Each structure stands twice: as C-alpha cells, then as structure tokens.
Amino acid sequence: MNLFKRLRIKDYLYTFCFFALALASCEEQEKMSSVNPENWSKRAADTSQLDSLETGKTYLSIYSQIYNLSEHKRINLTATASLRNTSDTDSIYVLSAKYFDTHGKMIRTYFDQPIYLAPMETVEIIIDEEDVTGGTGSNFLFEWKASTTTPEPMFEGVMNSTNRQQGLSFTTQGKRVK
C-alpha cells in the first residue's frame, strides 16, 4: 500500500475516533425534578364527601438561592419541601401546593386535585439546585384538610448545597396562616 493511501486511512481513523469520543462524551440533559418529582395522580383523593374536615393554610419559606459575600453573588441550593402527616391514625388531605418566587408571583402548582397522606406518611417536593426561578425569597402556600381531632400537618423546608469542600444546610418551618 502506498504512503498516500495509508495517510488517508489514518486520517479517516482519526476523524472516526474524534466523532466517536465526542458522541460518547455528550450527555442527555437531565430533566429537572422540580417540575414533577412524583406522580401526584396516584395520590388523588376525593374530598367532596368530607365536609366535616377542618381546612387550613400553611406558609413555608424556601430558599433556592442565598446571597454570598455581597448582594451580587448568590449560591444555588437544592430545596426540599417536606409534607408530613403527624397523625398515627388519620389521613390528611393536601388540596394544593403553590410555589411562589421572591416577588410573590406564582411559579407553579404541583397537583391539580387534592392528594392524601396516610398516617405518619411524608412526601417531598424537590427544587433542583439548577432551578433558581424562585430566587432568594421563594415560598410555598399549602392548603389542607384534616379531621378536627387530627394534629395538623407539618411542613418543613430543608435547603442544602455543597460547594467545593464546603457544605451548607439549614431548615425552615411552616407557619399556619389560616
């Protein structure tokens, strides 16, 4: 085989290897779990026959970002909104979970119909670290129903981040507003 043909074959091999490596290094972009972390339809509950239940509303502060060093630098956080049924005997019903940004604009709701939480059950809503639509003052408003003899549900926020060798985490507690 002459030198010219060997060089062309070598060039084709290099080109093929380059494209194969480039294709292998491409990752499919992961879908943000903040939008639909759980199949809420599996938890759907009909509360129309449950008129005797007490209705409540709870506010929960969530931080998808916090300031670092100055007002111009922020750290993104992963945030977990934890919805907890504190009763060991009765289910509770969460009618809505509305997520708002720093300016009070509703970003999204997480389910279209009431959901149930079995006794002592916990479900979470995760706000991915990359999802900064809420900003530094994001929050949730939860509407719920429970029997008058049932302890009210607990809503907690857990925020965390690991940046280089530094870890950061803190919690917030829901406050009943109605």
JSON list of N, CA, C and O in Angstrom, two decimals, residues 109-146:
[
{"chain": "A", "resi": 109, "resn": "THR", "atom": "N", "xyz": [-47.97, 25.15, 40.33]},
{"chain": "A", "resi": 109, "resn": "THR", "atom": "CA", "xyz": [-48.67, 24.34, 41.32]},
{"chain": "A", "resi": 109, "resn": "THR", "atom": "C", "xyz": [-48.22, 22.90, 41.08]},
{"chain": "A", "resi": 109, "resn": "THR", "atom": "O", "xyz": [-47.84, 22.54, 39.97]},
{"chain": "A", "resi": 110, "resn": "TYR", "atom": "N", "xyz": [-48.29, 22.10, 42.11]},
{"chain": "A", "resi": 110, "resn": "TYR", "atom": "CA", "xyz": [-47.73, 20.75, 41.99]},
{"chain": "A", "resi": 110, "resn": "TYR", "atom": "C", "xyz": [-48.75, 19.65, 41.75]},
{"chain": "A", "resi": 110, "resn": "TYR", "atom": "O", "xyz": [-48.39, 18.56, 41.36]},
{"chain": "A", "resi": 111, "resn": "PHE", "atom": "N", "xyz": [-50.02, 19.90, 42.00]},
{"chain": "A", "resi": 111, "resn": "PHE", "atom": "CA", "xyz": [-51.03, 18.91, 41.66]},
{"chain": "A", "resi": 111, "resn": "PHE", "atom": "C", "xyz": [-52.35, 19.63, 41.43]},
{"chain": "A", "resi": 111, "resn": "PHE", "atom": "O", "xyz": [-52.58, 20.71, 41.96]},
{"chain": "A", "resi": 112, "resn": "ASP", "atom": "N", "xyz": [-53.20, 18.99, 40.60]},
{"chain": "A", "resi": 112, "resn": "ASP", "atom": "CA", "xyz": [-54.45, 19.61, 40.18]},
{"chain": "A", "resi": 112, "resn": "ASP", "atom": "C", "xyz": [-55.66, 19.19, 41.01]},
{"chain": "A", "resi": 112, "resn": "ASP", "atom": "O", "xyz": [-56.72, 19.77, 40.88]},
{"chain": "A", "resi": 113, "resn": "GLN", "atom": "N", "xyz": [-55.51, 18.17, 41.81]},
{"chain": "A", "resi": 113, "resn": "GLN", "atom": "CA", "xyz": [-56.60, 17.72, 42.67]},
{"chain": "A", "resi": 113, "resn": "GLN", "atom": "C", "xyz": [-56.04, 17.40, 44.05]},
{"chain": "A", "resi": 113, "resn": "GLN", "atom": "O", "xyz": [-54.83, 17.24, 44.19]},
{"chain": "A", "resi": 114, "resn": "PRO", "atom": "N", "xyz": [-56.89, 17.34, 45.06]},
{"chain": "A", "resi": 114, "resn": "PRO", "atom": "CA", "xyz": [-56.39, 17.02, 46.41]},
{"chain": "A", "resi": 114, "resn": "PRO", "atom": "C", "xyz": [-55.66, 15.68, 46.42]},
{"chain": "A", "resi": 114, "resn": "PRO", "atom": "O", "xyz": [-56.00, 14.76, 45.68]},
{"chain": "A", "resi": 115, "resn": "ILE", "atom": "N", "xyz": [-54.64, 15.61, 47.29]},
{"chain": "A", "resi": 115, "resn": "ILE", "atom": "CA", "xyz": [-53.92, 14.35, 47.49]},
{"chain": "A", "resi": 115, "resn": "ILE", "atom": "C", "xyz": [-54.04, 13.96, 48.96]},
{"chain": "A", "resi": 115, "resn": "ILE", "atom": "O", "xyz": [-54.35, 14.80, 49.80]},
{"chain": "A", "resi": 116, "resn": "TYR", "atom": "N", "xyz": [-53.83, 12.69, 49.25]},
{"chain": "A", "resi": 116, "resn": "TYR", "atom": "CA", "xyz": [-53.88, 12.23, 50.64]},
{"chain": "A", "resi": 116, "resn": "TYR", "atom": "C", "xyz": [-52.48, 11.88, 51.12]},
{"chain": "A", "resi": 116, "resn": "TYR", "atom": "O", "xyz": [-51.60, 11.55, 50.33]},
{"chain": "A", "resi": 117, "resn": "LEU", "atom": "N", "xyz": [-52.30, 11.99, 52.42]},
{"chain": "A", "resi": 117, "resn": "LEU", "atom": "CA", "xyz": [-51.11, 11.48, 53.09]},
{"chain": "A", "resi": 117, "resn": "LEU", "atom": "C", "xyz": [-51.62, 10.53, 54.16]},
{"chain": "A", "resi": 117, "resn": "LEU", "atom": "O", "xyz": [-52.41, 10.91, 55.03]},
{"chain": "A", "resi": 118, "resn": "ALA", "atom": "N", "xyz": [-51.22, 9.28, 54.08]},
{"chain": "A", "resi": 118, "resn": "ALA", "atom": "CA", "xyz": [-51.62, 8.26, 55.05]},
{"chain": "A", "resi": 118, "resn": "ALA", "atom": "C", "xyz": [-51.02, 8.60, 56.42]},
{"chain": "A", "resi": 118, "resn": "ALA", "atom": "O", "xyz": [-50.10, 9.42, 56.52]},
{"chain": "A", "resi": 119, "resn": "PRO", "atom": "N", "xyz": [-51.51, 7.98, 57.49]},
{"chain": "A", "resi": 119, "resn": "PRO", "atom": "CA", "xyz": [-50.96, 8.24, 58.82]},
{"chain": "A", "resi": 119, "resn": "PRO", "atom": "C", "xyz": [-49.44, 8.09, 58.84]},
{"chain": "A", "resi": 119, "resn": "PRO", "atom": "O", "xyz": [-48.89, 7.12, 58.31]},
{"chain": "A", "resi": 120, "resn": "MET", "atom": "N", "xyz": [-48.77, 9.10, 59.40]},
{"chain": "A", "resi": 120, "resn": "MET", "atom": "CA", "xyz": [-47.30, 9.15, 59.57]},
{"chain": "A", "resi": 120, "resn": "MET", "atom": "C", "xyz": [-46.53, 9.20, 58.25]},
{"chain": "A", "resi": 120, "resn": "MET", "atom": "O", "xyz": [-45.30, 9.06, 58.25]},
{"chain": "A", "resi": 121, "resn": "GLU", "atom": "N", "xyz": [-47.18, 9.43, 57.15]},
{"chain": "A", "resi": 121, "resn": "GLU", "atom": "CA", "xyz": [-46.52, 9.45, 55.85]},
{"chain": "A", "resi": 121, "resn": "GLU", "atom": "C", "xyz": [-45.92, 10.83, 55.55]},
{"chain": "A", "resi": 121, "resn": "GLU", "atom": "O", "xyz": [-46.43, 11.86, 55.99]},
{"chain": "A", "resi": 122, "resn": "THR", "atom": "N", "xyz": [-44.85, 10.82, 54.78]},
{"chain": "A", "resi": 122, "resn": "THR", "atom": "CA", "xyz": [-44.18, 12.04, 54.34]},
{"chain": "A", "resi": 122, "resn": "THR", "atom": "C", "xyz": [-44.01, 11.97, 52.82]},
{"chain": "A", "resi": 122, "resn": "THR", "atom": "O", "xyz": [-43.65, 10.93, 52.28]},
{"chain": "A", "resi": 123, "resn": "VAL", "atom": "N", "xyz": [-44.28, 13.07, 52.15]},
{"chain": "A", "resi": 123, "resn": "VAL", "atom": "CA", "xyz": [-43.95, 13.20, 50.72]},
{"chain": "A", "resi": 123, "resn": "VAL", "atom": "C", "xyz": [-43.14, 14.49, 50.57]},
{"chain": "A", "resi": 123, "resn": "VAL", "atom": "O", "xyz": [-43.22, 15.39, 51.40]},
{"chain": "A", "resi": 124, "resn": "GLU", "atom": "N", "xyz": [-42.34, 14.54, 49.52]},
{"chain": "A", "resi": 124, "resn": "GLU", "atom": "CA", "xyz": [-41.47, 15.69, 49.31]},
{"chain": "A", "resi": 124, "resn": "GLU", "atom": "C", "xyz": [-41.66, 16.29, 47.94]},
{"chain": "A", "resi": 124, "resn": "GLU", "atom": "O", "xyz": [-42.00, 15.60, 46.99]},
{"chain": "A", "resi": 125, "resn": "ILE", "atom": "N", "xyz": [-41.40, 17.58, 47.89]},
{"chain": "A", "resi": 125, "resn": "ILE", "atom": "CA", "xyz": [-41.27, 18.31, 46.64]},
{"chain": "A", "resi": 125, "resn": "ILE", "atom": "C", "xyz": [-39.83, 18.80, 46.61]},
{"chain": "A", "resi": 125, "resn": "ILE", "atom": "O", "xyz": [-39.36, 19.45, 47.55]},
{"chain": "A", "resi": 126, "resn": "ILE", "atom": "N", "xyz": [-39.12, 18.46, 45.55]},
{"chain": "A", "resi": 126, "resn": "ILE", "atom": "CA", "xyz": [-37.70, 18.81, 45.44]},
{"chain": "A", "resi": 126, "resn": "ILE", "atom": "C", "xyz": [-37.55, 19.95, 44.43]},
{"chain": "A", "resi": 126, "resn": "ILE", "atom": "O", "xyz": [-38.05, 19.87, 43.31]},
{"chain": "A", "resi": 127, "resn": "ILE", "atom": "N", "xyz": [-36.84, 20.99, 44.84]},
{"chain": "A", "resi": 127, "resn": "ILE", "atom": "CA", "xyz": [-36.48, 22.08, 43.94]},
{"chain": "A", "resi": 127, "resn": "ILE", "atom": "C", "xyz": [-34.99, 21.89, 43.63]},
{"chain": "A", "resi": 127, "resn": "ILE", "atom": "O", "xyz": [-34.14, 22.03, 44.50]},
{"chain": "A", "resi": 128, "resn": "ASP", "atom": "N", "xyz": [-34.70, 21.52, 42.39]},
{"chain": "A", "resi": 128, "resn": "ASP", "atom": "CA", "xyz": [-33.32, 21.26, 41.98]},
{"chain": "A", "resi": 128, "resn": "ASP", "atom": "C", "xyz": [-32.43, 22.48, 42.16]},
{"chain": "A", "resi": 128, "resn": "ASP", "atom": "O", "xyz": [-32.90, 23.62, 42.06]},
{"chain": "A", "resi": 129, "resn": "GLU", "atom": "N", "xyz": [-31.16, 22.24, 42.37]},
{"chain": "A", "resi": 129, "resn": "GLU", "atom": "CA", "xyz": [-30.19, 23.32, 42.54]},
{"chain": "A", "resi": 129, "resn": "GLU", "atom": "C", "xyz": [-30.15, 24.24, 41.32]},
{"chain": "A", "resi": 129, "resn": "GLU", "atom": "O", "xyz": [-29.94, 25.44, 41.44]},
{"chain": "A", "resi": 130, "resn": "GLU", "atom": "N", "xyz": [-30.37, 23.69, 40.15]},
{"chain": "A", "resi": 130, "resn": "GLU", "atom": "CA", "xyz": [-30.35, 24.50, 38.92]},
{"chain": "A", "resi": 130, "resn": "GLU", "atom": "C", "xyz": [-31.62, 25.31, 38.73]},
{"chain": "A", "resi": 130, "resn": "GLU", "atom": "O", "xyz": [-31.67, 26.22, 37.93]},
{"chain": "A", "resi": 131, "resn": "ASP", "atom": "N", "xyz": [-32.68, 24.99, 39.45]},
{"chain": "A", "resi": 131, "resn": "ASP", "atom": "CA", "xyz": [-33.97, 25.68, 39.33]},
{"chain": "A", "resi": 131, "resn": "ASP", "atom": "C", "xyz": [-33.96, 26.90, 40.25]},
{"chain": "A", "resi": 131, "resn": "ASP", "atom": "O", "xyz": [-34.30, 26.80, 41.43]},
{"chain": "A", "resi": 132, "resn": "VAL", "atom": "N", "xyz": [-33.58, 28.04, 39.72]},
{"chain": "A", "resi": 132, "resn": "VAL", "atom": "CA", "xyz": [-33.48, 29.26, 40.52]},
{"chain": "A", "resi": 132, "resn": "VAL", "atom": "C", "xyz": [-34.64, 30.22, 40.24]},
{"chain": "A", "resi": 132, "resn": "VAL", "atom": "O", "xyz": [-34.56, 31.40, 40.56]},
{"chain": "A", "resi": 133, "resn": "THR", "atom": "N", "xyz": [-35.72, 29.72, 39.66]},
{"chain": "A", "resi": 133, "resn": "THR", "atom": "CA", "xyz": [-36.86, 30.58, 39.33]},
{"chain": "A", "resi": 133, "resn": "THR", "atom": "C", "xyz": [-37.48, 31.22, 40.57]},
{"chain": "A", "resi": 133, "resn": "THR", "atom": "O", "xyz": [-38.06, 32.29, 40.48]},
{"chain": "A", "resi": 134, "resn": "GLY", "atom": "N", "xyz": [-37.33, 30.58, 41.73]},
{"chain": "A", "resi": 134, "resn": "GLY", "atom": "CA", "xyz": [-37.89, 31.14, 42.96]},
{"chain": "A", "resi": 134, "resn": "GLY", "atom": "C", "xyz": [-37.06, 32.27, 43.53]},
{"chain": "A", "resi": 134, "resn": "GLY", "atom": "O", "xyz": [-37.59, 33.15, 44.21]},
{"chain": "A", "resi": 135, "resn": "GLY", "atom": "N", "xyz": [-35.77, 32.24, 43.31]},
{"chain": "A", "resi": 135, "resn": "GLY", "atom": "CA", "xyz": [-34.89, 33.28, 43.82]},
{"chain": "A", "resi": 135, "resn": "GLY", "atom": "C", "xyz": [-34.60, 33.13, 45.30]},
{"chain": "A", "resi": 135, "resn": "GLY", "atom": "O", "xyz": [-34.75, 32.06, 45.89]},
{"chain": "A", "resi": 136, "resn": "THR", "atom": "N", "xyz": [-34.22, 34.24, 45.93]},
{"chain": "A", "resi": 136, "resn": "THR", "atom": "CA", "xyz": [-33.79, 34.23, 47.32]},
{"chain": "A", "resi": 136, "resn": "THR", "atom": "C", "xyz": [-34.94, 34.23, 48.32]},
{"chain": "A", "resi": 136, "resn": "THR", "atom": "O", "xyz": [-34.73, 34.00, 49.50]},
{"chain": "A", "resi": 137, "resn": "GLY", "atom": "N", "xyz": [-36.13, 34.51, 47.87]},
{"chain": "A", "resi": 137, "resn": "GLY", "atom": "CA", "xyz": [-37.27, 34.57, 48.79]},
{"chain": "A", "resi": 137, "resn": "GLY", "atom": "C", "xyz": [-38.45, 33.74, 48.35]},
{"chain": "A", "resi": 137, "resn": "GLY", "atom": "O", "xyz": [-39.60, 34.12, 48.55]},
{"chain": "A", "resi": 138, "resn": "SER", "atom": "N", "xyz": [-38.20, 32.59, 47.75]},
{"chain": "A", "resi": 138, "resn": "SER", "atom": "CA", "xyz": [-39.30, 31.75, 47.27]},
{"chain": "A", "resi": 138, "resn": "SER", "atom": "C", "xyz": [-40.05, 31.13, 48.44]},
{"chain": "A", "resi": 138, "resn": "SER", "atom": "O", "xyz": [-39.55, 31.07, 49.56]},
{"chain": "A", "resi": 139, "resn": "ASN", "atom": "N", "xyz": [-41.28, 30.71, 48.17]},
{"chain": "A", "resi": 139, "resn": "ASN", "atom": "CA", "xyz": [-42.11, 30.15, 49.23]},
{"chain": "A", "resi": 139, "resn": "ASN", "atom": "C", "xyz": [-43.23, 29.30, 48.67]},
{"chain": "A", "resi": 139, "resn": "ASN", "atom": "O", "xyz": [-43.55, 29.37, 47.48]},
{"chain": "A", "resi": 140, "resn": "PHE", "atom": "N", "xyz": [-43.82, 28.51, 49.56]},
{"chain": "A", "resi": 140, "resn": "PHE", "atom": "CA", "xyz": [-44.97, 27.68, 49.23]},
{"chain": "A", "resi": 140, "resn": "PHE", "atom": "C", "xyz": [-46.16, 28.13, 50.05]},
{"chain": "A", "resi": 140, "resn": "PHE", "atom": "O", "xyz": [-46.01, 28.61, 51.18]},
{"chain": "A", "resi": 141, "resn": "LEU", "atom": "N", "xyz": [-47.33, 27.89, 49.51]},
{"chain": "A", "resi": 141, "resn": "LEU", "atom": "CA", "xyz": [-48.58, 28.03, 50.25]},
{"chain": "A", "resi": 141, "resn": "LEU", "atom": "C", "xyz": [-49.32, 26.71, 50.07]},
{"chain": "A", "resi": 141, "resn": "LEU", "atom": "O", "xyz": [-49.62, 26.31, 48.95]},
{"chain": "A", "resi": 142, "resn": "PHE", "atom": "N", "xyz": [-49.54, 26.01, 51.19]},
{"chain": "A", "resi": 142, "resn": "PHE", "atom": "CA", "xyz": [-50.23, 24.73, 51.18]},
{"chain": "A", "resi": 142, "resn": "PHE", "atom": "C", "xyz": [-51.63, 24.90, 51.76]},
{"chain": "A", "resi": 142, "resn": "PHE", "atom": "O", "xyz": [-51.78, 25.50, 52.83]},
{"chain": "A", "resi": 143, "resn": "GLU", "atom": "N", "xyz": [-52.63, 24.37, 51.08]},
{"chain": "A", "resi": 143, "resn": "GLU", "atom": "CA", "xyz": [-53.98, 24.31, 51.63]},
{"chain": "A", "resi": 143, "resn": "GLU", "atom": "C", "xyz": [-54.25, 22.85, 51.94]},
{"chain": "A", "resi": 143, "resn": "GLU", "atom": "O", "xyz": [-53.91, 21.96, 51.16]},
{"chain": "A", "resi": 144, "resn": "TRP", "atom": "N", "xyz": [-54.88, 22.58, 53.09]},
{"chain": "A", "resi": 144, "resn": "TRP", "atom": "CA", "xyz": [-55.05, 21.20, 53.54]},
{"chain": "A", "resi": 144, "resn": "TRP", "atom": "C", "xyz": [-56.34, 21.04, 54.33]},
{"chain": "A", "resi": 144, "resn": "TRP", "atom": "O", "xyz": [-56.95, 22.02, 54.75]},
{"chain": "A", "resi": 145, "resn": "LYS", "atom": "N", "xyz": [-56.75, 19.79, 54.49]},
{"chain": "A", "resi": 145, "resn": "LYS", "atom": "CA", "xyz": [-57.92, 19.42, 55.29]},
{"chain": "A", "resi": 145, "resn": "LYS", "atom": "C", "xyz": [-57.55, 18.25, 56.19]},
{"chain": "A", "resi": 145, "resn": "LYS", "atom": "O", "xyz": [-56.82, 17.35, 55.78]},
{"chain": "A", "resi": 146, "resn": "ALA", "atom": "N", "xyz": [-58.08, 18.29, 57.41]},
{"chain": "A", "resi": 146, "resn": "ALA", "atom": "CA", "xyz": [-57.87, 17.20, 58.36]},
{"chain": "A", "resi": 146, "resn": "ALA", "atom": "C", "xyz": [-59.04, 17.18, 59.33]},
{"chain": "A", "resi": 146, "resn": "ALA", "atom": "O", "xyz": [-59.72, 18.20, 59.51]}
]
